[in-house]
C-alpha positions as a LaTeX table, in Angstrom:
\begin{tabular}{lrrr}
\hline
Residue & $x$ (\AA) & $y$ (\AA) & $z$ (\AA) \\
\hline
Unk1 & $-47.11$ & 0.71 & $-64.11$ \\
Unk2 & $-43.99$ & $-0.53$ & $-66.30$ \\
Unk3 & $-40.81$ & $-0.59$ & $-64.66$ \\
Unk4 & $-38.87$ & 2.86 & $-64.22$ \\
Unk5 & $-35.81$ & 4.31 & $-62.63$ \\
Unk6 & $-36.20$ & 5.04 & $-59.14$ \\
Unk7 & $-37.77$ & 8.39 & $-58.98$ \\
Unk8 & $-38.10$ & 10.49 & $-55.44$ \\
Unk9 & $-42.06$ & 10.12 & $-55.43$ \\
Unk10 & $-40.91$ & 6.36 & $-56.07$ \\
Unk11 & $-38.62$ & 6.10 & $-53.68$ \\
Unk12 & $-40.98$ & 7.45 & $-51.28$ \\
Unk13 & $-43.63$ & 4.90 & $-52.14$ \\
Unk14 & $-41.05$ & 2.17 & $-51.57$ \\
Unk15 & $-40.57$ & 3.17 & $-48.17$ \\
Unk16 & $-44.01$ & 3.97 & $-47.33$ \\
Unk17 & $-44.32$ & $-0.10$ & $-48.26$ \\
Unk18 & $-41.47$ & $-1.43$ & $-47.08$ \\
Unk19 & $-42.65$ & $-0.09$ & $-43.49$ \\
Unk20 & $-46.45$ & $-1.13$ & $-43.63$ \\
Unk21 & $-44.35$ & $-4.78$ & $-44.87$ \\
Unk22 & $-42.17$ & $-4.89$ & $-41.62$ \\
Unk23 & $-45.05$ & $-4.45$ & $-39.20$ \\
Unk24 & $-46.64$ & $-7.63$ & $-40.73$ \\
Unk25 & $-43.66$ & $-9.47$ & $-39.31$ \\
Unk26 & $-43.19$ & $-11.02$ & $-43.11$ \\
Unk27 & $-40.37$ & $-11.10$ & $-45.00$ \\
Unk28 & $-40.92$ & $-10.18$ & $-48.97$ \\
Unk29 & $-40.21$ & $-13.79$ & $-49.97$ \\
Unk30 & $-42.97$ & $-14.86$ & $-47.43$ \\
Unk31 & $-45.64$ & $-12.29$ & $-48.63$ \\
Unk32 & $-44.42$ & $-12.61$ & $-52.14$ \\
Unk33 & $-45.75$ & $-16.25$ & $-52.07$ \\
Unk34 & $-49.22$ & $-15.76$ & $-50.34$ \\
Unk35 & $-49.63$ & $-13.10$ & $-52.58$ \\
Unk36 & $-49.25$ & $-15.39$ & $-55.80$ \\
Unk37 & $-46.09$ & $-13.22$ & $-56.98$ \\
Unk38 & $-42.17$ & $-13.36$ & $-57.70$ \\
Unk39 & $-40.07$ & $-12.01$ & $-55.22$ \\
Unk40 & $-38.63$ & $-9.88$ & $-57.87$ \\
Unk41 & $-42.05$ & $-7.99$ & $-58.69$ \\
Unk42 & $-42.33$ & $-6.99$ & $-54.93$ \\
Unk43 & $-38.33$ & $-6.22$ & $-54.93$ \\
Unk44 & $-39.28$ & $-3.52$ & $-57.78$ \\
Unk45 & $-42.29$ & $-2.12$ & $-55.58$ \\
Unk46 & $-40.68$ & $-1.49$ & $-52.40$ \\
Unk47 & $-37.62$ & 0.16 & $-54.52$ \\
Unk48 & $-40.16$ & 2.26 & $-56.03$ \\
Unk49 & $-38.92$ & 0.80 & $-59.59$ \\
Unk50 & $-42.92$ & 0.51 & $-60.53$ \\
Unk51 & $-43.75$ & $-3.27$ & $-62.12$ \\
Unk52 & $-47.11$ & $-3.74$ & $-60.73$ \\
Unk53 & $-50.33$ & $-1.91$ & $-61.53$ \\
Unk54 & $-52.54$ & 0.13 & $-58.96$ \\
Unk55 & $-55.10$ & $-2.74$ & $-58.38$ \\
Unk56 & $-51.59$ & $-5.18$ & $-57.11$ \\
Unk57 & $-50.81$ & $-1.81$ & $-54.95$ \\
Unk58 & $-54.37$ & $-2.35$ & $-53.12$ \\
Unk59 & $-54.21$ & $-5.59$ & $-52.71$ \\
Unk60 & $-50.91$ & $-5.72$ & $-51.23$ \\
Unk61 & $-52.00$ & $-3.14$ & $-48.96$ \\
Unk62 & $-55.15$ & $-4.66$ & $-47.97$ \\
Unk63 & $-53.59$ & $-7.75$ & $-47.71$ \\
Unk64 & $-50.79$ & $-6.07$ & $-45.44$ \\
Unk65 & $-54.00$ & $-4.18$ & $-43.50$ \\
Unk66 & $-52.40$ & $-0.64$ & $-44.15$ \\
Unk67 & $-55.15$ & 2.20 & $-42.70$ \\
Unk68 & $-57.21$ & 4.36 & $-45.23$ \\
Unk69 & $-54.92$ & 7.30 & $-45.06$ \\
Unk70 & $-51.77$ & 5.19 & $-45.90$ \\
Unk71 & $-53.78$ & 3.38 & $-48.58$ \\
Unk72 & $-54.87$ & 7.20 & $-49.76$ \\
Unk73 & $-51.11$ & 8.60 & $-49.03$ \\
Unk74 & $-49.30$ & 5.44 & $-51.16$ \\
Unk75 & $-51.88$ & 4.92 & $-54.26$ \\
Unk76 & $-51.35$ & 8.63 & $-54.56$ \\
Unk77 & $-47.81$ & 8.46 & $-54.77$ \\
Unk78 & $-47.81$ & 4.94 & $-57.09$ \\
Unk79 & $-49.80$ & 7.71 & $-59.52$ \\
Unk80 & $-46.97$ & 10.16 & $-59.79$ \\
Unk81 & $-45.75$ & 10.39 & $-63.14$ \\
Unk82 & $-44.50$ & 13.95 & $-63.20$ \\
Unk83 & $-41.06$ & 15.79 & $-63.65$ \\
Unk84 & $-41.64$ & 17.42 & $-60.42$ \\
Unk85 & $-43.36$ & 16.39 & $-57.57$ \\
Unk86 & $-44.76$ & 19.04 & $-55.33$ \\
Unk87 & $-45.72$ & 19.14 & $-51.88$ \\
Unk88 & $-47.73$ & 21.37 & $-49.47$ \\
Unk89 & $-46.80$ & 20.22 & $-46.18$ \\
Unk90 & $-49.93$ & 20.58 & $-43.72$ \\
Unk91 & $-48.16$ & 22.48 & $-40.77$ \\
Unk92 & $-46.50$ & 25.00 & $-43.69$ \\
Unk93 & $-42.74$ & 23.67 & $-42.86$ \\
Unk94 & $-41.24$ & 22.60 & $-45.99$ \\
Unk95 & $-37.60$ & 21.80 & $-44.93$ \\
Unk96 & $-39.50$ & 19.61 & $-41.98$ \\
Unk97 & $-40.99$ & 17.24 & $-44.81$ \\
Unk98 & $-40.20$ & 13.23 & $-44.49$ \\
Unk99 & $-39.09$ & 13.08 & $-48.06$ \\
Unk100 & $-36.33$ & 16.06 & $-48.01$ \\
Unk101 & $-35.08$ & 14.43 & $-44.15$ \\
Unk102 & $-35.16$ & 11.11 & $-46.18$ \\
Unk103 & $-33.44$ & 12.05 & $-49.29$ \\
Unk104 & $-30.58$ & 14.24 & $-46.94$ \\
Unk105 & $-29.95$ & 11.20 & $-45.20$ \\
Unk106 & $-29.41$ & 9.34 & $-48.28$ \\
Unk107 & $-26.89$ & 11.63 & $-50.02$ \\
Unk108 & $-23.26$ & 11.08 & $-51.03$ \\
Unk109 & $-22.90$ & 14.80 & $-52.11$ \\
Unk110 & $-25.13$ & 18.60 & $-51.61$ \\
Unk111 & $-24.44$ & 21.55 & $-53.38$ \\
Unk112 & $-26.40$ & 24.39 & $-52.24$ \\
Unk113 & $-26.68$ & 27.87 & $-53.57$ \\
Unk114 & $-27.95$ & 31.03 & $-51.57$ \\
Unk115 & $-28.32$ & 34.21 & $-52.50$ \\
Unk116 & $-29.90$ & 35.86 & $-48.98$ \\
Unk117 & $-29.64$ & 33.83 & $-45.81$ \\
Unk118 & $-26.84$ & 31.20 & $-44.45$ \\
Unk119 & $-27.74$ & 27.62 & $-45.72$ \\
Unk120 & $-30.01$ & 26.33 & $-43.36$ \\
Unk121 & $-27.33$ & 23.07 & $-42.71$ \\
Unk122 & $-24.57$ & 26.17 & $-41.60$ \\
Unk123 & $-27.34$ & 28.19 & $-39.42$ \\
Unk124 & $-26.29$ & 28.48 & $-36.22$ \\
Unk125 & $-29.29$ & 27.42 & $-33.74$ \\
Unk126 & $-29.55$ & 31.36 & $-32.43$ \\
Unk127 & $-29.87$ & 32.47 & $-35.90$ \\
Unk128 & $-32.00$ & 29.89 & $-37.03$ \\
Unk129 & $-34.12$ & 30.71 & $-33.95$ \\
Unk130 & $-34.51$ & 34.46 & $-35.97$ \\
Unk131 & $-35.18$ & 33.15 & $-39.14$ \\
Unk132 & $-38.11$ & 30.46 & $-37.59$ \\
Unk133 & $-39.37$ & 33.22 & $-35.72$ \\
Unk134 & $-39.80$ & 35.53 & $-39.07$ \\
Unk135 & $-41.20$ & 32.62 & $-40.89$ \\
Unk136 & $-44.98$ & 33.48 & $-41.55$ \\
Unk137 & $-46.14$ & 29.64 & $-41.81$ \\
Unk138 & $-44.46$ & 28.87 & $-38.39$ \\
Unk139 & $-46.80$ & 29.56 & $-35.10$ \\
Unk140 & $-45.65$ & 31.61 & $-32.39$ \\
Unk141 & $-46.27$ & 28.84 & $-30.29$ \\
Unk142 & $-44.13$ & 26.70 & $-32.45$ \\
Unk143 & $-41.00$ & 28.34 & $-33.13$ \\
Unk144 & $-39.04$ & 26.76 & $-30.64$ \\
Unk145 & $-39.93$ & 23.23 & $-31.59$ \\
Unk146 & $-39.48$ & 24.12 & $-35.35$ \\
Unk147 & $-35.74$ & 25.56 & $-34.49$ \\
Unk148 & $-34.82$ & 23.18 & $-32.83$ \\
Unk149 & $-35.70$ & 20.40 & $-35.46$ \\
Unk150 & $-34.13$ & 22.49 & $-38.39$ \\
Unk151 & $-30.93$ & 22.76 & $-36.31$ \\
Unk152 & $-30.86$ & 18.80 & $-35.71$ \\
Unk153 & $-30.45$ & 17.88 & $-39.95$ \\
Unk154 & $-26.89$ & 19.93 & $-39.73$ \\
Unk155 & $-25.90$ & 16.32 & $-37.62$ \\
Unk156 & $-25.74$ & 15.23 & $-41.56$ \\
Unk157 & $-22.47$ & 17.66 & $-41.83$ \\
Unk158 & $-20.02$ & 14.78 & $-41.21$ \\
Unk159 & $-17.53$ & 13.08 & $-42.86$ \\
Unk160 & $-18.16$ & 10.55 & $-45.79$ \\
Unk161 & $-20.09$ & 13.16 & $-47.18$ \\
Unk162 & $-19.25$ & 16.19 & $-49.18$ \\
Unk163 & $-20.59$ & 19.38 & $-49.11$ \\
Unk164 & $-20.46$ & 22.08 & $-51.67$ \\
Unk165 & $-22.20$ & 25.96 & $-50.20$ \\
Unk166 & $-21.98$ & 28.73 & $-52.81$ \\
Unk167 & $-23.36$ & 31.90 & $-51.03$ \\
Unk168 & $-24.08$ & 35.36 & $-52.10$ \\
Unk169 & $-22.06$ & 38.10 & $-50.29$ \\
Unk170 & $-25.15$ & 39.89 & $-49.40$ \\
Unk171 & $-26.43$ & 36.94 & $-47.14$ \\
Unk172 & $-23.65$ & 37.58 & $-44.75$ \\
Unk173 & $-23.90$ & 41.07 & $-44.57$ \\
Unk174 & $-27.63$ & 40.58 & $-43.71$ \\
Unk175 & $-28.29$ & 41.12 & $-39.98$ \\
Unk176 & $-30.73$ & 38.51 & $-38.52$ \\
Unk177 & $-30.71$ & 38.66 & $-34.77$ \\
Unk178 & $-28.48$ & 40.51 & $-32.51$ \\
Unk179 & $-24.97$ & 41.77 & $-33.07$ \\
Unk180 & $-23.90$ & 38.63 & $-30.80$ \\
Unk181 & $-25.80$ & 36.24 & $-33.03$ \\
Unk182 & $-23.99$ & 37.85 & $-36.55$ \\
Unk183 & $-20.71$ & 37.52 & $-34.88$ \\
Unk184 & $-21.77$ & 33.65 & $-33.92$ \\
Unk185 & $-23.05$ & 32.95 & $-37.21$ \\
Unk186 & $-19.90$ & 34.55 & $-39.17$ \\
Unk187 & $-17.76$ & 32.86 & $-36.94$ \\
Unk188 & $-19.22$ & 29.90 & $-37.54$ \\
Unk189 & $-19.21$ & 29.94 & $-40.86$ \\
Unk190 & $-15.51$ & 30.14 & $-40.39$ \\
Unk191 & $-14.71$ & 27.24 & $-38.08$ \\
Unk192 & $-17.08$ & 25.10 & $-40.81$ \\
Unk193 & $-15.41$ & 25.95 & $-43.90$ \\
Unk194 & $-11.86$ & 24.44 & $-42.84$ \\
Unk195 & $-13.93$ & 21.10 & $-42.78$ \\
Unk196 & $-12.10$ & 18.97 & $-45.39$ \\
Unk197 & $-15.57$ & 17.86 & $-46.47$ \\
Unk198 & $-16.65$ & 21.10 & $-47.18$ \\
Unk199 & $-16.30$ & 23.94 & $-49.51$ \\
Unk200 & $-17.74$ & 27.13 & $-48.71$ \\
Unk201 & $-17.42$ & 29.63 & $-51.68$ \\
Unk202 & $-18.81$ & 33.35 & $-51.68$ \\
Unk203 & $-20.97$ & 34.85 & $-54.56$ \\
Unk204 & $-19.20$ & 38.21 & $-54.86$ \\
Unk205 & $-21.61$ & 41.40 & $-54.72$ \\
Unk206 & $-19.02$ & 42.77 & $-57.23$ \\
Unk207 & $-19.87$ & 40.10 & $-59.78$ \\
Unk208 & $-23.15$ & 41.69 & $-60.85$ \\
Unk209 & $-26.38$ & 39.77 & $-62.39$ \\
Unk210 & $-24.95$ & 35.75 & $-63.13$ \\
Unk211 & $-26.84$ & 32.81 & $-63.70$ \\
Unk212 & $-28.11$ & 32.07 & $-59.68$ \\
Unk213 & $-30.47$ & 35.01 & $-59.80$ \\
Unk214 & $-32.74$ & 32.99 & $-60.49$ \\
Unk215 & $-33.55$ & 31.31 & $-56.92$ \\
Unk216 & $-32.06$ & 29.51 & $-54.90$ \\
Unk217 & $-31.96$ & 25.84 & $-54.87$ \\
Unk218 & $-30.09$ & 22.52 & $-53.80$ \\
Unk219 & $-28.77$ & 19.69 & $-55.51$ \\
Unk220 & $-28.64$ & 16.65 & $-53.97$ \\
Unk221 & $-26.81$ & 13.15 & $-55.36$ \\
Unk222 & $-26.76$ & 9.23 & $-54.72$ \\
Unk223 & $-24.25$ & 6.33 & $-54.85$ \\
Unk224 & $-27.71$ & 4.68 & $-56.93$ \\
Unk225 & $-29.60$ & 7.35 & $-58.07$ \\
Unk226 & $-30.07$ & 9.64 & $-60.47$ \\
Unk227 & $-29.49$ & 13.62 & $-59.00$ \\
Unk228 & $-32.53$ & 14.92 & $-57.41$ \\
Unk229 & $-32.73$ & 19.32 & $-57.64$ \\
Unk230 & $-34.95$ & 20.54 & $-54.19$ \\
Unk231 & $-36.46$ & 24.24 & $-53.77$ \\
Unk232 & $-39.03$ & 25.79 & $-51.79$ \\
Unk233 & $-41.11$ & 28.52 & $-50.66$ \\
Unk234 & $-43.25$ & 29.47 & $-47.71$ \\
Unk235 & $-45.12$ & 26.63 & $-47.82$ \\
Unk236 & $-44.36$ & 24.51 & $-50.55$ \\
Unk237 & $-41.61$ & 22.47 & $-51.85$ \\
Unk238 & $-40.41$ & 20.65 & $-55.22$ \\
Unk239 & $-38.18$ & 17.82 & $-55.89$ \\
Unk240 & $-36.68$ & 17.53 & $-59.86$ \\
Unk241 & $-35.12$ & 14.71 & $-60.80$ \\
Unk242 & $-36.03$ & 14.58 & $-64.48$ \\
Unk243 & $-32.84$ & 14.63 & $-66.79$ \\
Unk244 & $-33.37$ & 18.34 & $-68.46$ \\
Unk245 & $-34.25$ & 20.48 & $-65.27$ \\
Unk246 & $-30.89$ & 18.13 & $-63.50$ \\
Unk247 & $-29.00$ & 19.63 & $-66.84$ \\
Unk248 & $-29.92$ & 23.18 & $-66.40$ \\
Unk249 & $-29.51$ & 23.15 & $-62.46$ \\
Unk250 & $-25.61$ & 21.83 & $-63.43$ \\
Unk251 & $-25.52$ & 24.38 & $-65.88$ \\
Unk252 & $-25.94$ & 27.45 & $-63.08$ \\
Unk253 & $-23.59$ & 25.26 & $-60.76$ \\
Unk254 & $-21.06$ & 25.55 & $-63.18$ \\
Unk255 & $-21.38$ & 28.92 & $-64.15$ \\
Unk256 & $-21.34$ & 29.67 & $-60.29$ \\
Unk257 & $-18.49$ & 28.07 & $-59.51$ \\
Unk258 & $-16.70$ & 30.19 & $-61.90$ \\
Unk259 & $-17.36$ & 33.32 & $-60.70$ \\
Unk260 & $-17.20$ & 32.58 & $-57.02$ \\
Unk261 & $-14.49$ & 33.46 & $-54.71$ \\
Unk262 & $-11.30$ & 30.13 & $-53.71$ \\
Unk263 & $-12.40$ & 28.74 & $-50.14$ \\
Unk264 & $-9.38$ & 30.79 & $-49.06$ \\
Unk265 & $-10.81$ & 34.59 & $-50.79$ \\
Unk266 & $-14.24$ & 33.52 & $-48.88$ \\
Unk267 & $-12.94$ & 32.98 & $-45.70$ \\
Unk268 & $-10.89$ & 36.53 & $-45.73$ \\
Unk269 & $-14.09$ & 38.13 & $-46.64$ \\
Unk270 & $-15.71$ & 36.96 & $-43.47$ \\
Unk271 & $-12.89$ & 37.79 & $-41.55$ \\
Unk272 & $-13.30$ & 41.73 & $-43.05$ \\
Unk273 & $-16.77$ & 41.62 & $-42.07$ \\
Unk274 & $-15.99$ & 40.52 & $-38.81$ \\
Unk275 & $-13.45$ & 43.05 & $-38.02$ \\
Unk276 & $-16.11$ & 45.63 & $-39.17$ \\
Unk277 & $-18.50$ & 44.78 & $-36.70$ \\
\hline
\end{tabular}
C-alpha cells in the first residue's frame, strides 16, 4: 500500500497494531530491526499512513503472535480504500463502536446537527434511558447497561474542547419520558448552553425546508487530521473523511448556521417551552 494521509479505517489499523506491539514488550525500534525494516516504515503503519504491503502486515502480525480474529479484524482494515467506511456493529449499538469512542476522544472540535431528539452528548441519563429503551437493536435485558455507557461519552463535554449543537425546534418539543424527565432534559439543556465551550443554536420550526433535512449527522475535527463526517442508523454507522462529502457536510453547516437562532434567542425558546409545561 503507498503511503496516504491518515484515514479513520487507518487510524484504526494503527491502533489495532500499536496495541498487539505493546503486549510484545518491544519497542518499534526493537521490532523494526528483527523484522529487517526502518523504523520509519513501521512509524507509517502504526499511524495508519500505509507504506507496507499486506504480506509485511502478516508477518508483522505473526511475528507479533496476534490471534486469527485480530489478524482477520486488521488485514481487513489495511484493505480499506473507500470514501466511507461502514460498520455493522454485532450487538446493533452504533454510537457504542470503538472507532466513534476513539475518534470523540481525539477531537479538538464537534458540530452536531439534529433535527428530532437532544444530541446524544446533551441527553440527560433519564432521557437517554427512554430513548435506549425505544431503540429496536437494544435488548430489554440490556437497556440499562447500554444507557448507562451512552451517558458516560458526555464526560468528553469539557473544556479544551469546543462544541458546536444546532438543533431543530421540534426535538425539544418532542416528549420522551415523563413530564419530570422533559423538564430535566430542557433544563438541562439550559444550564449546558452557558458553557463557554459550547454553542447551542435552535433550528427554528418557522424556518421551513433548509439544507439539514437531509439527516442528521456530526462533524468531527483534529489538531492532525483531516475532518472526519459520522452518521448512523439502527444498526449501522459511517465515517467520511474524503475531501468532497467533508465539502458538502460544511456546506449544510454553513447554511445552518445562518438560519439558526443567537445562543441567546435559543435559550429564551427553552425557557417558553418550559413555562408551558
Amino acid at each position: 500500500m503507498p503511503k496516504r494521509s491518515s484515514s479513520v479505517a487507518g487510524r484504526e489499523f494503527g491502533a489495532g497494531v500499536r496495541a498487539i506491539i505493546a503486549r510484545t514488550g518491544l519497542t518499534h525500534r526493537q521490532l523494526a530491526e528483527r523484522l529487517g525494516w526502518q523504523e520509519a516504515k513501521l512509524s507509517d503503519m502504526t499511524l495508519g499512513k500505509g507504506g507496507v504491503t499486506a504480506i509485511e502486515v502478516q508477518i508483522l502480525l505473526a511475528y507479533c503472535q496476534a490471534t486469527v480474529e485480530e489478524r482477520e479484524y486488521l488485514l481487513a482494515l489495511f484493505q480499506e480504500s473507500g470514501k466511507a467506511w461502514l460498520q455493522m456493529p454485532e450487538d446493533g449499538l452504533p454510537d457504542q463502536v470503538r472507532t466513534l469512542i476513539n475518534q470523540e476522544r481525539d477531537t479538538e472540535e464537534i458540530i452536531d446537527w439534529s433535527m428530532i431528539l437532544v444530541p446524544g452528548l446533551l441527553q440527560t441519563p433519564e432521557y437517554g434511558y427512554v430513548v435506549t429503551e425505544h431503540a429496536p437493536s437494544v435488548e430489554a435485558e440490556n437497556v440499562p447497561k447500554v444507557a448507562a455507557a451512552r451517558a458516560a461519552r458526555a464526560d468528553i463535554l469539557e473544556p479544551g474542547r469546543k462544541f458546536t449543537f444546532f438543533v431543530h425546534e421540534q426535538a425539544l418539543w418532542l416528549q420522551v419520558g415523563g413530564l419530570e424527565v422533559w423538564r430535566e432534559q430542557l433544563a438541562h439543556l439550559l444550564r449546558m448552553s452557558v458553557r463557554k465551550y459550547i454553542s447551542f443554536r435552535i433550528i427554528p420550526r418557522s424556518a421551513g425546508m433548509h439544507a439539514g433535512t437531509a439527516g442528521d449527522f456530526r462533524m468531527m475535527k483534529f489538531p492532525k487530521y483531516p475532518p472526519v463526517v459520522y452518521v448512523e442508523s439502527v444498526n449501522y454507522c459511517l465515517f467520511f473523511d474524503d475531501p468532497d462529502t467533508i465539502k458538502i457536510h460544511e456546506d449544510i453547516l454553513t447554511a445552518l448556521a445562518a438560519i439558526a437562532l443567537s445562543e441567546e434567542e435559543s435559550r429564551a425558546v427553552i425557557d417558553d417551552i418550559l413555562e408551558g409545561l
